[in-house]
Short mmCIF file of C-alpha atoms in Angstrom, two decimals:
data_model
loop_
_atom_site.label_atom_id
_atom_site.label_comp_id
_atom_site.label_asym_id
_atom_site.label_seq_id
_atom_site.Cartn_x
_atom_site.Cartn_y
_atom_site.Cartn_z
CA MET A 1451 0.00 0.00 0.00
CA ARG A 1452 1.30 3.46 -0.93
CA SER A 1453 1.87 5.73 2.04
CA VAL A 1454 1.43 9.51 2.13
CA ARG A 1455 2.15 11.76 5.09
CA ILE A 1456 -0.71 14.22 5.35
CA SER A 1457 -1.43 17.21 7.57
CA THR A 1458 -3.91 20.06 7.87
CA ALA A 1459 -3.73 23.73 8.82
CA GLY A 1460 -6.82 25.84 9.35
CA CYS A 1461 -9.22 22.97 8.59
CA PRO A 1462 -12.22 21.80 10.64
CA SER A 1463 -11.35 19.29 13.36
CA ASP A 1464 -13.27 16.51 11.59
CA TYR A 1465 -11.51 16.97 8.23
CA SER A 1466 -10.06 13.45 8.40
CA GLN A 1467 -13.63 12.14 8.01
CA GLY A 1468 -14.27 14.17 4.85
CA LEU A 1469 -14.39 13.09 1.23
CA LEU A 1470 -10.80 13.88 0.26
CA PRO A 1471 -9.14 11.57 2.83
CA ILE A 1472 -11.81 8.91 2.33
CA ILE A 1473 -11.36 8.93 -1.44
CA ALA A 1474 -7.56 8.88 -1.11
CA GLN A 1475 -7.81 5.76 1.04
CA SER A 1476 -10.25 4.15 -1.42
CA LEU A 1477 -7.57 4.64 -4.08
CA GLY A 1478 -5.17 2.50 -2.05
CA TYR A 1479 -3.22 5.18 -0.18
CA LYS A 1480 -2.32 4.79 3.46
CA LEU A 1481 -2.58 8.18 5.13
CA ASP A 1482 -0.19 8.93 7.97
CA TRP A 1483 -1.37 12.03 9.83
CA VAL A 1484 1.65 14.09 10.85
CA LYS A 1485 2.63 17.65 11.77
CA PRO A 1486 2.63 20.20 8.92
CA ASN A 1487 6.43 20.39 8.76
CA GLN A 1488 6.58 16.61 8.23
CA ALA A 1489 3.93 16.30 5.54
CA ASP A 1490 4.03 15.23 1.91
CA LEU A 1491 0.55 16.71 1.47
CA LEU A 1492 -0.58 19.80 3.38
CA ILE A 1493 -4.28 20.71 3.31
CA MET A 1494 -4.75 24.42 4.05
CA GLY A 1495 -8.25 25.32 5.17
CA PRO A 1496 -10.37 28.47 5.42
CA PHE A 1497 -9.49 29.09 9.08
CA MET A 1498 -5.79 29.40 8.40
CA ASN A 1499 -4.33 32.77 9.36
CA PHE A 1500 -3.08 33.59 5.89
CA HIS A 1501 -2.52 37.25 6.79
CA ALA A 1502 0.07 36.40 9.44
CA LYS A 1503 3.52 37.77 8.77
CA LYS A 1504 6.15 35.23 7.84
CA LEU A 1505 8.92 34.62 10.40
CA LYS A 1506 7.20 37.02 12.81
CA TRP A 1507 9.12 35.46 15.71
CA TRP A 1508 12.37 36.86 14.25
CA PRO A 1509 13.50 40.41 15.10
CA LYS A 1510 12.00 42.64 12.42
CA PRO A 1511 15.34 43.90 10.98
CA LEU A 1512 16.50 40.29 10.47
CA ARG A 1513 13.37 38.99 8.72
CA PRO A 1514 14.43 39.72 5.11
CA ALA A 1515 17.79 37.98 5.57
CA ALA A 1516 16.15 35.07 7.37
CA GLN A 1517 13.60 34.68 4.58
CA THR A 1518 16.38 34.68 1.96
CA LEU A 1519 18.24 32.00 3.91
CA PHE A 1520 15.07 29.95 4.29
CA ASN A 1521 14.38 30.15 0.56
CA SER A 1522 17.90 29.07 -0.29
CA PHE A 1523 17.45 25.82 1.63
CA SER A 1524 13.94 25.16 0.32
CA SER A 1525 13.08 23.43 -2.93
CA ARG A 1526 9.94 21.91 -4.44
CA ARG A 1527 11.32 18.53 -3.38
CA ASP A 1528 11.52 19.61 0.28
CA LEU A 1529 8.14 21.30 0.51
CA PRO A 1530 4.81 19.46 0.82
CA LEU A 1531 2.23 19.59 -1.92
CA ARG A 1532 -0.09 22.38 -0.82
CA VAL A 1533 -3.84 22.17 -1.32
CA PHE A 1534 -6.22 24.98 -0.41
CA HIS A 1535 -9.60 23.43 0.43
CA SER A 1536 -12.39 25.76 1.49
CA ALA A 1537 -15.97 24.95 2.45
CA GLU A 1538 -16.44 28.66 3.26
CA ASN A 1539 -17.22 31.57 0.94
CA LEU A 1540 -13.60 32.19 -0.03
CA ARG A 1541 -12.06 32.38 -3.48
CA HIS A 1542 -9.99 29.51 -4.82
CA ASP A 1543 -6.82 31.65 -4.82
CA THR A 1544 -7.23 33.10 -1.32
CA ILE A 1545 -4.15 31.16 -0.22
CA PRO A 1546 -1.39 30.39 -2.77
CA ALA A 1547 -1.28 26.62 -3.31
CA ASP A 1548 -0.44 23.92 -5.82
CA TYR A 1549 -4.07 22.78 -5.97
CA SER A 1550 -7.35 24.28 -4.82
CA ILE A 1551 -10.84 22.98 -4.03
CA SER A 1552 -13.61 25.55 -3.63
CA PHE A 1553 -17.12 26.65 -4.62
CA ASP A 1554 -15.89 28.92 -7.42
CA LEU A 1555 -17.47 28.58 -10.85
CA ASN A 1556 -15.72 28.69 -14.24
CA ILE A 1557 -12.14 28.42 -13.01
CA ASN A 1558 -10.32 27.17 -16.09
CA SER A 1559 -7.44 25.43 -14.40
CA PRO A 1560 -6.44 21.75 -14.14
CA THR A 1561 -5.33 22.39 -10.55
CA HIS A 1562 -8.75 23.60 -9.33
CA PHE A 1563 -11.85 21.54 -8.59
CA ARG A 1564 -15.28 22.88 -7.73
CA LEU A 1565 -16.72 20.81 -4.87
CA PRO A 1566 -19.73 22.53 -3.26
CA TYR A 1567 -20.01 21.55 0.39
CA TRP A 1568 -23.42 19.89 -0.01
CA MET A 1569 -21.73 17.12 -2.02
CA GLU A 1570 -19.81 16.14 1.12
CA MET A 1571 -23.19 15.19 2.64
CA ILE A 1572 -24.30 12.82 -0.11
CA ASN A 1573 -24.34 9.03 0.13
CA TRP A 1574 -21.91 8.01 -2.63
CA SER A 1575 -21.93 4.28 -1.88
CA HIS A 1576 -23.40 3.59 -5.34
CA GLU A 1577 -20.10 4.93 -6.74
CA GLY A 1578 -17.95 2.97 -4.30
CA ILE A 1579 -17.23 5.80 -1.85
CA VAL A 1580 -18.22 5.08 1.76
CA GLY A 1581 -17.35 6.51 5.14
CA ASN A 1582 -18.35 10.18 4.95
CA GLN A 1583 -20.82 11.34 7.60
CA ASN A 1584 -23.34 14.07 8.35
CA PRO A 1585 -23.61 13.98 12.16
CA ARG A 1586 -25.40 17.31 12.68
CA TYR A 1587 -28.15 16.43 10.21
CA GLY A 1588 -28.59 12.78 11.19
CA GLN A 1589 -27.89 10.92 7.94
CA LEU A 1590 -26.38 11.26 4.50
CA MET A 1591 -28.69 12.45 1.75
CA THR A 1592 -29.42 10.29 -1.30
CA ILE A 1593 -29.42 11.52 -4.87
CA GLU A 1594 -32.45 9.33 -5.57
CA ARG A 1595 -34.59 11.29 -3.08
CA LEU A 1596 -33.32 14.70 -4.22
CA MET A 1597 -34.30 13.81 -7.80
CA GLN A 1598 -37.89 13.09 -6.76
CA PRO A 1599 -40.56 15.81 -6.34
CA LEU A 1600 -40.81 17.34 -2.89
CA GLY A 1601 -44.35 15.97 -2.64
CA LYS A 1602 -47.53 17.34 -1.07
CA HIS A 1603 -46.95 15.88 2.39
CA PHE A 1604 -45.34 19.15 3.50
CA LEU A 1605 -48.70 20.86 2.89
CA GLY A 1606 -50.17 18.80 5.72
CA ARG A 1607 -47.65 20.08 8.23
CA THR A 1608 -48.13 23.11 10.43
CA LYS A 1609 -47.74 26.19 8.27
CA THR A 1610 -44.69 27.48 10.10
CA ALA A 1611 -41.00 27.77 9.33
CA ALA A 1612 -37.95 26.56 11.22
CA PHE A 1613 -34.89 28.79 11.31
CA LEU A 1614 -31.61 27.33 12.58
CA SER A 1615 -28.93 29.89 13.27
CA SER A 1616 -25.97 30.62 15.50
CA HIS A 1617 -26.18 34.35 14.72
CA ILE A 1618 -28.59 36.81 13.14
CA ARG A 1619 -26.26 39.11 11.28
CA GLU A 1620 -27.43 40.47 7.96
CA PRO A 1621 -28.93 39.35 5.71
CA ARG A 1622 -30.37 36.81 8.15
CA LYS A 1623 -31.99 39.45 10.37
CA THR A 1624 -33.88 41.13 7.52
CA LEU A 1625 -34.98 37.82 6.00
CA TYR A 1626 -36.11 36.48 9.38
CA GLU A 1627 -38.20 39.60 10.01
CA ALA A 1628 -39.70 39.54 6.50
CA LEU A 1629 -40.83 35.92 6.84
CA GLN A 1630 -42.23 36.52 10.32
CA LYS A 1631 -44.65 39.05 8.85
CA VAL A 1632 -46.26 36.27 6.81
CA ILE A 1633 -46.02 33.06 8.87
CA PRO A 1634 -44.73 32.08 12.32
CA VAL A 1635 -41.00 31.30 12.44
CA THR A 1636 -39.49 29.16 15.21
CA GLY A 1637 -35.81 29.71 15.88
CA PHE A 1638 -33.30 27.04 16.90
CA GLY A 1639 -29.58 27.08 17.52
CA ALA A 1640 -27.11 29.08 19.55
CA TYR A 1641 -28.68 32.47 18.79
CA PHE A 1642 -32.05 31.38 20.18
CA ASP A 1643 -30.76 29.16 22.98
CA GLN A 1644 -27.91 30.58 25.03
CA ASN A 1645 -27.25 27.14 26.54
CA ILE A 1646 -25.92 25.90 23.18
CA GLU A 1647 -22.20 26.60 22.95
CA ASN A 1648 -21.91 25.83 19.22
CA HIS A 1649 -23.79 24.04 16.45
CA HIS A 1650 -21.71 20.90 16.93
CA ALA A 1651 -23.30 20.50 20.39
CA SER A 1652 -26.86 21.61 19.68
CA GLY A 1653 -28.49 18.59 21.32
CA PHE A 1654 -30.76 17.85 18.35
CA LEU A 1655 -30.53 16.33 14.88
CA LYS A 1656 -31.46 18.79 12.18
CA GLN A 1657 -33.42 16.24 10.16
CA ASP A 1658 -35.63 15.28 13.10
CA LEU A 1659 -36.37 18.91 13.86
CA LEU A 1660 -37.23 19.90 10.28
CA LYS A 1661 -39.74 17.08 9.89
CA GLU A 1662 -42.12 19.07 12.10
CA PHE A 1663 -42.22 22.12 9.78
CA ALA A 1664 -43.59 22.90 6.34
CA PHE A 1665 -40.86 25.44 5.61
CA ASN A 1666 -37.21 26.00 6.45
CA LEU A 1667 -35.70 29.46 6.30
CA CYS A 1668 -32.19 28.56 5.17
CA PRO A 1669 -30.34 31.54 3.65
CA GLU A 1670 -26.75 31.13 2.58
CA ASN A 1671 -24.16 32.87 4.76
CA GLY A 1672 -23.04 35.00 1.84
CA MET A 1673 -23.80 35.55 -1.82
CA TYR A 1674 -21.30 34.64 -4.50
CA PRO A 1675 -21.68 32.71 -7.78
CA GLY A 1676 -21.22 29.03 -6.97
CA TYR A 1677 -21.44 29.32 -3.18
CA TYR A 1678 -24.26 26.92 -2.28
CA THR A 1679 -24.01 24.79 0.84
CA GLU A 1680 -25.93 21.93 2.41
CA LYS A 1681 -28.78 24.17 3.58
CA ILE A 1682 -31.14 23.88 0.60
CA PRO A 1683 -30.82 20.10 0.02
CA GLU A 1684 -31.03 19.27 3.74
CA ALA A 1685 -34.32 21.17 4.01
CA PHE A 1686 -35.67 19.47 0.90
CA PHE A 1687 -34.52 16.02 2.04
CA ALA A 1688 -36.43 16.51 5.31
CA GLY A 1689 -39.61 17.29 3.37
CA CYS A 1690 -39.57 21.06 3.94
CA LEU A 1691 -39.96 23.70 1.26
CA PRO A 1692 -36.64 25.58 1.43
CA ILE A 1693 -36.78 29.38 1.68
CA THR A 1694 -33.31 30.59 0.85
CA TRP A 1695 -31.22 33.59 -0.23
CA ALA A 1696 -28.83 32.90 -3.10
CA ASP A 1697 -27.80 34.41 -6.41
CA GLN A 1698 -29.37 33.31 -9.69
CA ASN A 1699 -26.48 30.98 -10.55
CA VAL A 1700 -27.83 28.57 -7.93
CA ARG A 1701 -29.39 26.77 -10.90
CA VAL A 1702 -25.96 25.28 -11.62
CA ASP A 1703 -26.60 22.92 -8.69
CA PHE A 1704 -30.33 22.99 -7.95
CA ASN A 1705 -33.65 23.36 -9.75
CA PRO A 1706 -34.65 26.98 -8.96
CA ASN A 1707 -38.34 26.02 -9.18
CA ALA A 1708 -37.98 23.65 -6.20
CA PHE A 1709 -37.49 26.35 -3.55
CA ILE A 1710 -38.31 29.95 -2.72
CA ASN A 1711 -35.42 32.34 -3.32
CA LEU A 1712 -35.78 35.61 -1.42
CA ALA A 1713 -32.89 37.37 -3.17
CA PRO A 1714 -34.87 38.45 -6.27
CA MET A 1715 -37.57 39.92 -3.97
CA ALA A 1716 -35.28 42.29 -2.10
CA TRP A 1717 -36.08 45.21 -4.41
CA CYS A 1718 -39.78 45.10 -3.42
CA ASN A 1719 -39.32 44.43 0.31
CA TYR A 1720 -40.16 40.70 -0.13
CA ASP A 1721 -43.84 41.52 -0.79
CA PRO A 1722 -44.42 38.47 -3.09
CA LEU A 1723 -43.92 36.18 -0.06
CA THR A 1724 -47.44 36.82 1.19
CA GLU A 1725 -49.08 35.71 -2.05
CA ILE A 1726 -46.78 32.69 -2.47
CA LEU A 1727 -47.19 31.28 1.03
CA ASN A 1728 -50.96 31.84 1.07
CA SER A 1729 -51.61 30.31 -2.35
CA SER A 1730 -52.39 26.59 -2.56
CA GLN A 1731 -51.68 26.73 -6.29
CA HIS A 1732 -48.20 28.17 -5.76
CA LEU A 1733 -47.34 25.67 -3.05
CA GLU A 1734 -48.59 22.69 -5.05
CA THR A 1735 -46.35 23.82 -7.91
CA TYR A 1736 -43.33 23.71 -5.60
CA ALA A 1737 -44.47 20.27 -4.38
CA SER A 1738 -44.24 18.92 -7.94
CA GLN A 1739 -40.58 19.86 -8.38
CA ALA A 1740 -37.41 17.82 -7.80
CA LEU A 1741 -34.37 19.58 -6.40
CA LEU A 1742 -31.84 17.84 -8.66
CA LEU A 1743 -32.59 17.66 -12.37
CA ASN A 1744 -29.40 15.77 -13.21
CA ALA A 1745 -27.59 13.19 -11.11
CA PRO A 1746 -24.19 14.45 -9.94
CA SER A 1747 -21.18 12.14 -9.68
CA ILE A 1748 -18.23 12.08 -7.31
CA LEU A 1749 -16.04 10.23 -9.81
CA PRO A 1750 -14.51 13.39 -11.37
CA PHE A 1751 -13.41 14.45 -7.88
CA ARG A 1752 -11.94 10.98 -7.33
CA ASP A 1753 -9.84 11.47 -10.48
CA PHE A 1754 -8.72 14.89 -9.21
CA VAL A 1755 -7.70 13.43 -5.84
CA LYS A 1756 -5.79 10.67 -7.63
CA ARG A 1757 -3.73 13.26 -9.53
CA MET A 1758 -3.00 15.17 -6.32
CA MET A 1759 -1.90 12.05 -4.48
CA GLU A 1760 0.39 11.02 -7.32
CA ASP A 1761 1.88 14.52 -7.33
CA ALA A 1762 2.36 14.45 -3.56
CA ARG A 1763 4.40 11.24 -3.83
CA SER A 1764 6.52 12.37 -6.79
#
């Protein structure tokens, strides 16, 4: 078995359970988790302090000379293969790296791969990839279900919306208030319950909670072409009609007719919401829509990981 020393910097604590390490192991690589300065492959995540000054522990007047000396002893052979992997709304070139994995659309580069975070939460066992998890939600989502219509069963639920949030910074605050004017909204998460320290220790499974509601207010944290997370598909998978906030390019991943997008309504103070949520005809139209119109595959990402692993060992 081929062995690769791997390390992370600025990545979530559960990164070792994500798709990249799992796929690498499925390709026959043995991953030895080491410190960054010992790695063949260094994964740099979105929480890395990339603005920190280099060699800041050196006296300031000596830093240029120290950097020159450091560079003279460093070569591509000595350095690890660097991969910037972000599940946050950051651009693919935020941190200089040999390879990058991000949400960004239309990056014409063989060293970049677009992997929206929601694909980490899919059951890929039909393509031979097993082991990824979705502990906060309660289970992995299946492509088969996401390609089926939402169905009318959500119309029989209480006509209220769930809103899970650890903060209520804009645009969440405005969207929350706009929806509250039309239907009741029940809040969950650290913002609404001060006893919850973070969303990893919420005390509930998101899927179980959403099953009690007809709607889920699930705006994206930010708006950028290609930045679409697990929020929309997790709401849909639980049988809720998603009410989100995303740019029009969201159609690259999801059927825009399968959810309510508040972003295009901002210009008119979200007034169309009242008519939509109080119209049986409108809601039945949403119920007839599938979220995925085409089945995605994880195999292109597997090929990308294979190239990275080969490069890391070369």
